[in-house]
Amino acid sequence: MEQIKTENDGCQSDGVQLTCFSEESDGDVLLHFQIIRLRKQIYVWIGCNSASFGHLYAALPTRPSNAVGVTSLIGGSSDNTGFGIARRLVLKTGLNVVLACNLPKNNPMLEASAEKKLLHKLISLGYTKPQI
Amino acid sequence: MRTSNPAFPVRNTSLCLDINGHKTDIIISSYEDHILVMATQIGSMGTILQASLRDLETVVALNFRKEGGVTTDPTYSISVVFGKRDEPMLIACARQLIEHISNSGSSKTLVLSLGLRDHSLGILKTIVSAVTEKLAEVI
């Protein structure tokens, strides 16, 4: 019988950081951001006025070229807002990103605003690596 | 680890376990229509699975059951959306969790990420029981 040893105390979870914040965007749109930083990957959720999960995307740099590989995992397609945000996030930060996003399509101003706020926060938290 | 403030629309909870000497971080987030469970030992999300109630009829049946009616058991749809597709224990883990979520009265879809060093039965059972305990805080 396999013995599984588990301990619940004294386990420092400094490998994972969770950050949640909300900011108003132009008009009366409230953007919510949730960032979970793992050692080798970052998970981000962007919510627009609601706590709906939205579509899920994964994006990562494709070394040695400067391209980015991005795909939708749950819902979504290449013309949804989150797809572009995930791609540009990896381009600008070099991080391995999983992004969930419920931003509406066809609203480039909102998309740009959300991306800018998110990037600003990632830089201020010190999560970004040098540009690829 | 900083936890979310009470005004934030997504409820989060987390714990850290030591399983056979490997530090395992578990984060659970409850959205409006989904629950995200992340269990990682390797510093990344690893394999991502989605588990949900199979169709609208099942959701209706679930609500009917809550009100005391007699129905058939709900059916679930589990799939790997990213990562290892040849590890049946991961799917079993997702299945156990979605059953627990559904039996607690929620019809939310589960997004489960398992970044584990090995996929033995014992380890997955430990993770399922730890998550099941913590789920009560956010469902």
PDB file of C-alpha atoms in Angstrom:
ATOM      1  CA  MET A   1       0.000   0.000   0.000  1.00  0.00           C
ATOM      2  CA  GLU A   2       1.470   3.317  -1.008  1.00  0.00           C
ATOM      3  CA  GLN A   3       2.112   5.667   1.879  1.00  0.00           C
ATOM      4  CA  ILE A   4       1.294   9.275   1.165  1.00  0.00           C
ATOM      5  CA  LYS A   5       2.804  11.664   3.642  1.00  0.00           C
ATOM      6  CA  THR A   6       1.133  15.023   3.836  1.00  0.00           C
ATOM      7  CA  GLU A   7       1.823  17.972   6.039  1.00  0.00           C
ATOM      8  CA  ASN A   8      -0.306  21.017   6.137  1.00  0.00           C
ATOM      9  CA  ASP A   9       1.651  23.290   8.413  1.00  0.00           C
ATOM     10  CA  GLY A  10       5.006  24.858   7.966  1.00  0.00           C
ATOM     11  CA  CYS A  11       4.645  24.748   4.214  1.00  0.00           C
ATOM     12  CA  GLN A  12       5.620  28.122   2.815  1.00  0.00           C
ATOM     13  CA  SER A  13       3.681  28.929  -0.311  1.00  0.00           C
ATOM     14  CA  ASP A  14       6.116  31.526  -1.564  1.00  0.00           C
ATOM     15  CA  GLY A  15       6.106  29.813  -4.930  1.00  0.00           C
ATOM     16  CA  VAL A  16       2.647  31.143  -5.731  1.00  0.00           C
ATOM     17  CA  GLN A  17       1.456  34.736  -5.578  1.00  0.00           C
ATOM     18  CA  LEU A  18      -2.140  35.807  -6.026  1.00  0.00           C
ATOM     19  CA  THR A  19      -3.057  39.392  -6.842  1.00  0.00           C
ATOM     20  CA  CYS A  20      -6.577  40.703  -7.410  1.00  0.00           C
ATOM     21  CA  PHE A  21      -7.572  44.237  -8.252  1.00  0.00           C
ATOM     22  CA  SER A  22     -10.299  46.169 -10.034  1.00  0.00           C
ATOM     23  CA  GLU A  23     -10.072  49.375 -12.023  1.00  0.00           C
ATOM     24  CA  GLU A  24     -12.572  51.518 -13.810  1.00  0.00           C
ATOM     25  CA  SER A  25     -12.086  52.020 -17.485  1.00  0.00           C
ATOM     26  CA  ASP A  26     -13.484  54.844 -19.636  1.00  0.00           C
ATOM     27  CA  GLY A  27     -17.185  55.088 -19.242  1.00  0.00           C
ATOM     28  CA  ASP A  28     -18.773  52.991 -16.563  1.00  0.00           C
ATOM     29  CA  VAL A  29     -16.902  49.787 -17.244  1.00  0.00           C
ATOM     30  CA  LEU A  30     -15.360  48.068 -14.250  1.00  0.00           C
ATOM     31  CA  LEU A  31     -12.432  45.808 -15.118  1.00  0.00           C
ATOM     32  CA  HIS A  32     -11.398  43.035 -12.744  1.00  0.00           C
ATOM     33  CA  PHE A  33      -7.970  41.440 -12.834  1.00  0.00           C
ATOM     34  CA  GLN A  34      -6.757  38.295 -11.126  1.00  0.00           C
ATOM     35  CA  ILE A  35      -3.111  37.316 -11.481  1.00  0.00           C
ATOM     36  CA  ILE A  36      -1.716  34.020 -10.209  1.00  0.00           C
ATOM     37  CA  ARG A  37       2.008  33.848 -10.550  1.00  0.00           C
ATOM     38  CA  LEU A  38       3.604  30.422 -10.593  1.00  0.00           C
ATOM     39  CA  ARG A  39       7.301  29.792 -10.856  1.00  0.00           C
ATOM     40  CA  LYS A  40       7.325  29.182 -14.600  1.00  0.00           C
ATOM     41  CA  GLN A  41       3.940  30.443 -15.722  1.00  0.00           C
ATOM     42  CA  ILE A  42       1.386  33.168 -15.121  1.00  0.00           C
ATOM     43  CA  TYR A  43      -2.374  32.771 -15.066  1.00  0.00           C
ATOM     44  CA  VAL A  44      -4.479  35.883 -15.596  1.00  0.00           C
ATOM     45  CA  TRP A  45      -8.218  36.411 -15.536  1.00  0.00           C
ATOM     46  CA  ILE A  46      -9.724  39.619 -16.904  1.00  0.00           C
ATOM     47  CA  GLY A  47     -13.356  40.319 -16.103  1.00  0.00           C
ATOM     48  CA  CYS A  48     -15.503  43.061 -17.583  1.00  0.00           C
ATOM     49  CA  ASN A  49     -18.263  44.116 -15.162  1.00  0.00           C
ATOM     50  CA  SER A  50     -18.948  40.503 -14.202  1.00  0.00           C
ATOM     51  CA  ALA A  51     -17.271  37.464 -12.660  1.00  0.00           C
ATOM     52  CA  SER A  52     -17.933  35.308 -15.685  1.00  0.00           C
ATOM     53  CA  PHE A  53     -14.917  33.150 -16.595  1.00  0.00           C
ATOM     54  CA  GLY A  54     -14.983  33.833 -20.331  1.00  0.00           C
ATOM     55  CA  HIS A  55     -12.745  32.083 -22.831  1.00  0.00           C
ATOM     56  CA  LEU A  56      -9.431  30.455 -21.955  1.00  0.00           C
ATOM     57  CA  TYR A  57      -6.231  30.881 -23.974  1.00  0.00           C
ATOM     58  CA  ALA A  58      -2.650  29.660 -23.661  1.00  0.00           C
ATOM     59  CA  ALA A  59       0.296  31.535 -25.155  1.00  0.00           C
ATOM     60  CA  LEU A  60       4.040  31.130 -24.949  1.00  0.00           C
ATOM     61  CA  PRO A  61       7.169  32.292 -26.712  1.00  0.00           C
ATOM     62  CA  THR A  62       8.443  29.934 -29.389  1.00  0.00           C
ATOM     63  CA  ARG A  63      12.186  30.064 -28.995  1.00  0.00           C
ATOM     64  CA  PRO A  64      14.548  30.493 -30.839  1.00  0.00           C
ATOM     65  CA  SER A  65      12.357  32.573 -33.153  1.00  0.00           C
ATOM     66  CA  ASN A  66      10.637  35.731 -31.909  1.00  0.00           C
ATOM     67  CA  ALA A  67       7.203  34.372 -32.644  1.00  0.00           C
ATOM     68  CA  VAL A  68       4.473  33.622 -30.141  1.00  0.00           C
ATOM     69  CA  GLY A  69       2.375  30.479 -30.151  1.00  0.00           C
ATOM     70  CA  VAL A  70      -1.187  31.073 -28.965  1.00  0.00           C
ATOM     71  CA  THR A  71      -4.276  28.905 -28.908  1.00  0.00           C
ATOM     72  CA  SER A  72      -7.757  29.002 -27.482  1.00  0.00           C
ATOM     73  CA  LEU A  73      -8.451  26.198 -25.001  1.00  0.00           C
ATOM     74  CA  ILE A  74     -12.016  26.779 -23.897  1.00  0.00           C
ATOM     75  CA  GLY A  75     -14.409  28.729 -26.087  1.00  0.00           C
ATOM     76  CA  GLY A  76     -12.997  31.600 -28.037  1.00  0.00           C
ATOM     77  CA  SER A  77     -11.264  31.867 -31.367  1.00  0.00           C
ATOM     78  CA  SER A  78      -8.629  34.042 -32.972  1.00  0.00           C
ATOM     79  CA  ASP A  79     -10.983  36.996 -33.293  1.00  0.00           C
ATOM     80  CA  ASN A  80     -11.910  37.148 -29.645  1.00  0.00           C
ATOM     81  CA  THR A  81     -10.397  39.833 -27.458  1.00  0.00           C
ATOM     82  CA  GLY A  82      -8.451  37.531 -25.173  1.00  0.00           C
ATOM     83  CA  PHE A  83      -6.557  35.932 -28.052  1.00  0.00           C
ATOM     84  CA  GLY A  84      -4.879  39.195 -29.006  1.00  0.00           C
ATOM     85  CA  ILE A  85      -4.203  40.183 -25.412  1.00  0.00           C
ATOM     86  CA  ALA A  86      -2.558  36.833 -24.628  1.00  0.00           C
ATOM     87  CA  ARG A  87      -0.386  37.096 -27.714  1.00  0.00           C
ATOM     88  CA  ARG A  88       0.779  40.639 -27.041  1.00  0.00           C
ATOM     89  CA  LEU A  89       1.361  39.889 -23.388  1.00  0.00           C
ATOM     90  CA  VAL A  90       3.840  37.180 -24.316  1.00  0.00           C
ATOM     91  CA  LEU A  91       5.444  39.409 -26.961  1.00  0.00           C
ATOM     92  CA  LYS A  92       6.025  42.171 -24.442  1.00  0.00           C
ATOM     93  CA  THR A  93       6.941  40.139 -21.381  1.00  0.00           C
ATOM     94  CA  GLY A  94       8.385  36.848 -22.586  1.00  0.00           C
ATOM     95  CA  LEU A  95       6.283  35.000 -20.010  1.00  0.00           C
ATOM     96  CA  ASN A  96       4.408  31.751 -20.402  1.00  0.00           C
ATOM     97  CA  VAL A  97       0.766  32.883 -20.069  1.00  0.00           C
ATOM     98  CA  VAL A  98      -2.635  31.286 -19.550  1.00  0.00           C
ATOM     99  CA  LEU A  99      -5.358  33.893 -19.890  1.00  0.00           C
ATOM    100  CA  ALA A 100      -9.084  33.762 -19.182  1.00  0.00           C
ATOM    101  CA  CYS A 101     -10.990  36.755 -20.471  1.00  0.00           C
ATOM    102  CA  ASN A 102     -14.637  37.754 -20.820  1.00  0.00           C
ATOM    103  CA  LEU A 103     -14.095  41.097 -22.558  1.00  0.00           C
ATOM    104  CA  PRO A 104     -16.557  41.736 -25.374  1.00  0.00           C
ATOM    105  CA  LYS A 105     -15.437  41.500 -28.985  1.00  0.00           C
ATOM    106  CA  ASN A 106     -15.166  44.528 -31.258  1.00  0.00           C
ATOM    107  CA  ASN A 107     -14.214  46.983 -28.554  1.00  0.00           C
ATOM    108  CA  PRO A 108     -10.589  47.877 -29.260  1.00  0.00           C
ATOM    109  CA  MET A 109     -10.530  50.766 -26.776  1.00  0.00           C
ATOM    110  CA  LEU A 110     -11.558  48.532 -23.913  1.00  0.00           C
ATOM    111  CA  GLU A 111      -9.142  45.842 -25.032  1.00  0.00           C
ATOM    112  CA  ALA A 112      -6.262  48.325 -25.147  1.00  0.00           C
ATOM    113  CA  SER A 113      -7.213  49.784 -21.782  1.00  0.00           C
ATOM    114  CA  ALA A 114      -7.375  46.368 -20.107  1.00  0.00           C
ATOM    115  CA  GLU A 115      -4.087  45.290 -21.636  1.00  0.00           C
ATOM    116  CA  LYS A 116      -2.366  48.488 -20.553  1.00  0.00           C
ATOM    117  CA  LYS A 117      -3.574  48.214 -16.962  1.00  0.00           C
ATOM    118  CA  LEU A 118      -2.576  44.567 -16.802  1.00  0.00           C
ATOM    119  CA  LEU A 119       0.884  45.186 -18.210  1.00  0.00           C
ATOM    120  CA  HIS A 120       1.429  48.059 -15.837  1.00  0.00           C
ATOM    121  CA  LYS A 121       0.545  45.832 -12.923  1.00  0.00           C
ATOM    122  CA  LEU A 122       2.773  42.968 -14.088  1.00  0.00           C
ATOM    123  CA  ILE A 123       5.705  45.358 -14.379  1.00  0.00           C
ATOM    124  CA  SER A 124       5.034  46.917 -10.980  1.00  0.00           C
ATOM    125  CA  LEU A 125       4.877  43.468  -9.401  1.00  0.00           C
ATOM    126  CA  GLY A 126       8.198  42.600 -11.010  1.00  0.00           C
ATOM    127  CA  TYR A 127       6.840  39.623 -12.935  1.00  0.00           C
ATOM    128  CA  THR A 128       8.059  40.595 -16.370  1.00  0.00           C
ATOM    129  CA  LYS A 129      11.174  39.180 -17.950  1.00  0.00           C
ATOM    130  CA  PRO A 130      13.307  41.078 -20.491  1.00  0.00           C
ATOM    131  CA  GLN A 131      11.688  41.431 -23.905  1.00  0.00           C
ATOM    132  CA  ILE A 132      12.200  38.536 -26.341  1.00  0.00           C
TER     133      ILE A 132
ATOM    134  CA  MET B   1       0.384  35.018  -0.379  1.00  0.00           C
ATOM    135  CA  ARG B   2      -2.014  37.912  -0.702  1.00  0.00           C
ATOM    136  CA  THR B   3      -5.662  36.880  -0.822  1.00  0.00           C
ATOM    137  CA  SER B   4      -8.375  38.757  -2.668  1.00  0.00           C
ATOM    138  CA  ASN B   5     -10.281  41.470  -0.845  1.00  0.00           C
ATOM    139  CA  PRO B   6     -13.942  40.829   0.018  1.00  0.00           C
ATOM    140  CA  ALA B   7     -15.208  43.284  -2.604  1.00  0.00           C
ATOM    141  CA  PHE B   8     -13.581  41.438  -5.477  1.00  0.00           C
ATOM    142  CA  PRO B   9     -16.220  39.432  -7.387  1.00  0.00           C
ATOM    143  CA  VAL B  10     -14.144  36.252  -7.542  1.00  0.00           C
ATOM    144  CA  ARG B  11     -13.698  34.299  -4.321  1.00  0.00           C
ATOM    145  CA  ASN B  12     -10.293  32.722  -3.833  1.00  0.00           C
ATOM    146  CA  THR B  13      -8.823  30.321  -1.365  1.00  0.00           C
ATOM    147  CA  SER B  14      -5.550  28.490  -1.267  1.00  0.00           C
ATOM    148  CA  LEU B  15      -3.513  25.994   0.670  1.00  0.00           C
ATOM    149  CA  CYS B  16      -0.107  24.455   0.555  1.00  0.00           C
ATOM    150  CA  LEU B  17       0.477  20.765   1.221  1.00  0.00           C
ATOM    151  CA  ASP B  18       3.580  18.688   1.468  1.00  0.00           C
ATOM    152  CA  ILE B  19       2.935  15.424  -0.379  1.00  0.00           C
ATOM    153  CA  ASN B  20       5.747  12.899  -0.104  1.00  0.00           C
ATOM    154  CA  GLY B  21       8.241  15.709   0.285  1.00  0.00           C
ATOM    155  CA  HIS B  22       6.962  17.720  -2.690  1.00  0.00           C
ATOM    156  CA  LYS B  23       5.440  21.093  -2.009  1.00  0.00           C
ATOM    157  CA  THR B  24       1.998  21.242  -3.576  1.00  0.00           C
ATOM    158  CA  ASP B  25       0.202  24.535  -3.991  1.00  0.00           C
ATOM    159  CA  ILE B  26      -3.556  24.451  -4.428  1.00  0.00           C
ATOM    160  CA  ILE B  27      -5.558  27.500  -5.453  1.00  0.00           C
ATOM    161  CA  ILE B  28      -9.322  27.530  -5.855  1.00  0.00           C
ATOM    162  CA  SER B  29     -11.186  30.407  -7.505  1.00  0.00           C
ATOM    163  CA  SER B  30     -14.927  30.665  -7.857  1.00  0.00           C
ATOM    164  CA  TYR B  31     -16.261  32.670 -10.789  1.00  0.00           C
ATOM    165  CA  GLU B  32     -19.859  33.274 -11.739  1.00  0.00           C
ATOM    166  CA  ASP B  33     -20.181  30.207 -13.908  1.00  0.00           C
ATOM    167  CA  HIS B  34     -16.905  28.313 -13.387  1.00  0.00           C
ATOM    168  CA  ILE B  35     -14.690  27.041 -10.639  1.00  0.00           C
ATOM    169  CA  LEU B  36     -10.947  26.981 -11.231  1.00  0.00           C
ATOM    170  CA  VAL B  37      -8.879  24.500  -9.230  1.00  0.00           C
ATOM    171  CA  MET B  38      -5.145  24.644  -9.669  1.00  0.00           C
ATOM    172  CA  ALA B  39      -2.846  22.066  -8.048  1.00  0.00           C
ATOM    173  CA  THR B  40       0.811  22.405  -8.861  1.00  0.00           C
ATOM    174  CA  GLN B  41       4.114  20.880  -7.811  1.00  0.00           C
ATOM    175  CA  ILE B  42       6.111  21.822 -10.895  1.00  0.00           C
ATOM    176  CA  GLY B  43       5.741  25.602 -11.045  1.00  0.00           C
ATOM    177  CA  SER B  44       3.272  25.616 -13.915  1.00  0.00           C
ATOM    178  CA  MET B  45      -0.345  24.696 -14.506  1.00  0.00           C
ATOM    179  CA  GLY B  46       0.495  21.421 -16.239  1.00  0.00           C
ATOM    180  CA  THR B  47      -2.462  19.579 -17.697  1.00  0.00           C
ATOM    181  CA  ILE B  48      -5.737  21.508 -17.892  1.00  0.00           C
ATOM    182  CA  LEU B  49      -9.073  19.691 -17.834  1.00  0.00           C
ATOM    183  CA  GLN B  50     -12.640  20.868 -18.138  1.00  0.00           C
ATOM    184  CA  ALA B  51     -15.526  19.099 -16.454  1.00  0.00           C
ATOM    185  CA  SER B  52     -19.149  20.096 -16.701  1.00  0.00           C
ATOM    186  CA  LEU B  53     -22.682  18.879 -16.462  1.00  0.00           C
ATOM    187  CA  ARG B  54     -23.435  17.315 -19.792  1.00  0.00           C
ATOM    188  CA  ASP B  55     -26.388  19.367 -20.984  1.00  0.00           C
ATOM    189  CA  LEU B  56     -29.186  21.731 -20.065  1.00  0.00           C
ATOM    190  CA  GLU B  57     -31.537  18.877 -19.243  1.00  0.00           C
ATOM    191  CA  THR B  58     -29.108  17.718 -16.605  1.00  0.00           C
ATOM    192  CA  VAL B  59     -28.930  21.209 -15.109  1.00  0.00           C
ATOM    193  CA  VAL B  60     -32.721  21.309 -14.970  1.00  0.00           C
ATOM    194  CA  ALA B  61     -32.755  17.844 -13.420  1.00  0.00           C
ATOM    195  CA  LEU B  62     -30.239  19.009 -10.838  1.00  0.00           C
ATOM    196  CA  ASN B  63     -32.418  21.940  -9.867  1.00  0.00           C
ATOM    197  CA  PHE B  64     -35.442  19.659  -9.709  1.00  0.00           C
ATOM    198  CA  ARG B  65     -33.528  17.330  -7.420  1.00  0.00           C
ATOM    199  CA  LYS B  66     -32.664  20.226  -5.138  1.00  0.00           C
ATOM    200  CA  GLU B  67     -36.356  20.908  -4.719  1.00  0.00           C
ATOM    201  CA  GLY B  68     -36.967  17.351  -3.594  1.00  0.00           C
ATOM    202  CA  GLY B  69     -38.095  15.785  -6.860  1.00  0.00           C
ATOM    203  CA  VAL B  70     -36.940  12.347  -7.988  1.00  0.00           C
ATOM    204  CA  THR B  71     -34.788  12.237 -11.112  1.00  0.00           C
ATOM    205  CA  THR B  72     -32.022  10.252 -12.696  1.00  0.00           C
ATOM    206  CA  ASP B  73     -28.439  11.034 -11.729  1.00  0.00           C
ATOM    207  CA  PRO B  74     -26.746  13.823 -13.651  1.00  0.00           C
ATOM    208  CA  THR B  75     -24.177  13.015 -16.334  1.00  0.00           C
ATOM    209  CA  TYR B  76     -20.894  14.790 -16.797  1.00  0.00           C
ATOM    210  CA  SER B  77     -18.593  15.652 -19.620  1.00  0.00           C
ATOM    211  CA  ILE B  78     -14.855  15.576 -18.829  1.00  0.00           C
ATOM    212  CA  SER B  79     -12.120  16.436 -21.281  1.00  0.00           C
ATOM    213  CA  VAL B  80      -8.443  17.357 -21.356  1.00  0.00           C
ATOM    214  CA  VAL B  81      -8.071  20.737 -23.050  1.00  0.00           C
ATOM    215  CA  PHE B  82      -4.289  21.104 -22.662  1.00  0.00           C
ATOM    216  CA  GLY B  83      -1.516  18.667 -21.805  1.00  0.00           C
ATOM    217  CA  LYS B  84      -1.489  14.955 -21.078  1.00  0.00           C
ATOM    218  CA  ARG B  85      -4.324  13.123 -22.761  1.00  0.00           C
ATOM    219  CA  ASP B  86      -3.152   9.625 -21.842  1.00  0.00           C
ATOM    220  CA  GLU B  87      -3.434   9.812 -18.062  1.00  0.00           C
ATOM    221  CA  PRO B  88      -6.788   8.384 -16.990  1.00  0.00           C
ATOM    222  CA  MET B  89      -6.171   9.242 -13.327  1.00  0.00           C
ATOM    223  CA  LEU B  90      -6.331  12.942 -14.164  1.00  0.00           C
ATOM    224  CA  ILE B  91      -9.734  12.483 -15.724  1.00  0.00           C
ATOM    225  CA  ALA B  92     -10.848  10.463 -12.718  1.00  0.00           C
ATOM    226  CA  CYS B  93      -9.715  13.292 -10.463  1.00  0.00           C
ATOM    227  CA  ALA B  94     -11.722  15.834 -12.477  1.00  0.00           C
ATOM    228  CA  ARG B  95     -14.724  13.555 -12.371  1.00  0.00           C
ATOM    229  CA  GLN B  96     -14.591  13.214  -8.578  1.00  0.00           C
ATOM    230  CA  LEU B  97     -14.407  16.965  -8.176  1.00  0.00           C
ATOM    231  CA  ILE B  98     -17.233  17.805 -10.583  1.00  0.00           C
ATOM    232  CA  GLU B  99     -19.419  15.232  -8.827  1.00  0.00           C
ATOM    233  CA  HIS B 100     -18.663  16.878  -5.519  1.00  0.00           C
ATOM    234  CA  ILE B 101     -19.418  20.332  -6.932  1.00  0.00           C
ATOM    235  CA  SER B 102     -22.655  19.107  -8.444  1.00  0.00           C
ATOM    236  CA  ASN B 103     -23.731  17.332  -5.247  1.00  0.00           C
ATOM    237  CA  SER B 104     -23.148  20.570  -3.361  1.00  0.00           C
ATOM    238  CA  GLY B 105     -25.870  22.095  -5.474  1.00  0.00           C
ATOM    239  CA  SER B 106     -23.763  24.087  -7.913  1.00  0.00           C
ATOM    240  CA  SER B 107     -23.990  23.737 -11.678  1.00  0.00           C
ATOM    241  CA  LYS B 108     -20.708  25.525 -12.341  1.00  0.00           C
ATOM    242  CA  THR B 109     -18.199  24.109 -14.778  1.00  0.00           C
ATOM    243  CA  LEU B 110     -14.892  22.961 -13.348  1.00  0.00           C
ATOM    244  CA  VAL B 111     -11.569  23.980 -14.871  1.00  0.00           C
ATOM    245  CA  LEU B 112      -8.905  21.839 -13.237  1.00  0.00           C
ATOM    246  CA  SER B 113      -5.185  22.247 -13.695  1.00  0.00           C
ATOM    247  CA  LEU B 114      -2.849  19.526 -12.417  1.00  0.00           C
ATOM    248  CA  GLY B 115       0.871  20.140 -12.597  1.00  0.00           C
ATOM    249  CA  LEU B 116       2.116  17.109 -10.696  1.00  0.00           C
ATOM    250  CA  ARG B 117       5.357  15.181 -10.598  1.00  0.00           C
ATOM    251  CA  ASP B 118       3.574  11.870 -10.757  1.00  0.00           C
ATOM    252  CA  HIS B 119       0.022  10.773 -11.235  1.00  0.00           C
ATOM    253  CA  SER B 120      -0.343   7.923  -8.812  1.00  0.00           C
ATOM    254  CA  LEU B 121      -3.681   7.083  -7.257  1.00  0.00           C
ATOM    255  CA  GLY B 122      -2.635   7.993  -3.731  1.00  0.00           C
ATOM    256  CA  ILE B 123      -1.464  11.461  -4.631  1.00  0.00           C
ATOM    257  CA  LEU B 124      -4.584  12.259  -6.618  1.00  0.00           C
ATOM    258  CA  LYS B 125      -6.795  10.999  -3.805  1.00  0.00           C
ATOM    259  CA  THR B 126      -4.956  13.275  -1.400  1.00  0.00           C
ATOM    260  CA  ILE B 127      -5.469  16.219  -3.705  1.00  0.00           C
ATOM    261  CA  VAL B 128      -9.146  15.422  -4.214  1.00  0.00           C
ATOM    262  CA  SER B 129      -9.788  15.234  -0.481  1.00  0.00           C
ATOM    263  CA  ALA B 130      -7.872  18.457   0.227  1.00  0.00           C
ATOM    264  CA  VAL B 131      -9.730  20.312  -2.533  1.00  0.00           C
ATOM    265  CA  THR B 132     -13.090  18.893  -1.464  1.00  0.00           C
ATOM    266  CA  GLU B 133     -12.588  20.272   2.034  1.00  0.00           C
ATOM    267  CA  LYS B 134     -11.612  23.692   0.751  1.00  0.00           C
ATOM    268  CA  LEU B 135     -14.355  23.933  -1.872  1.00  0.00           C
ATOM    269  CA  ALA B 136     -16.928  24.579   0.818  1.00  0.00           C
ATOM    270  CA  GLU B 137     -15.343  28.007   1.362  1.00  0.00           C
ATOM    271  CA  VAL B 138     -15.963  29.217  -2.153  1.00  0.00           C
ATOM    272  CA  ILE B 139     -18.899  27.367  -3.686  1.00  0.00           C
TER     273      ILE B 139
END
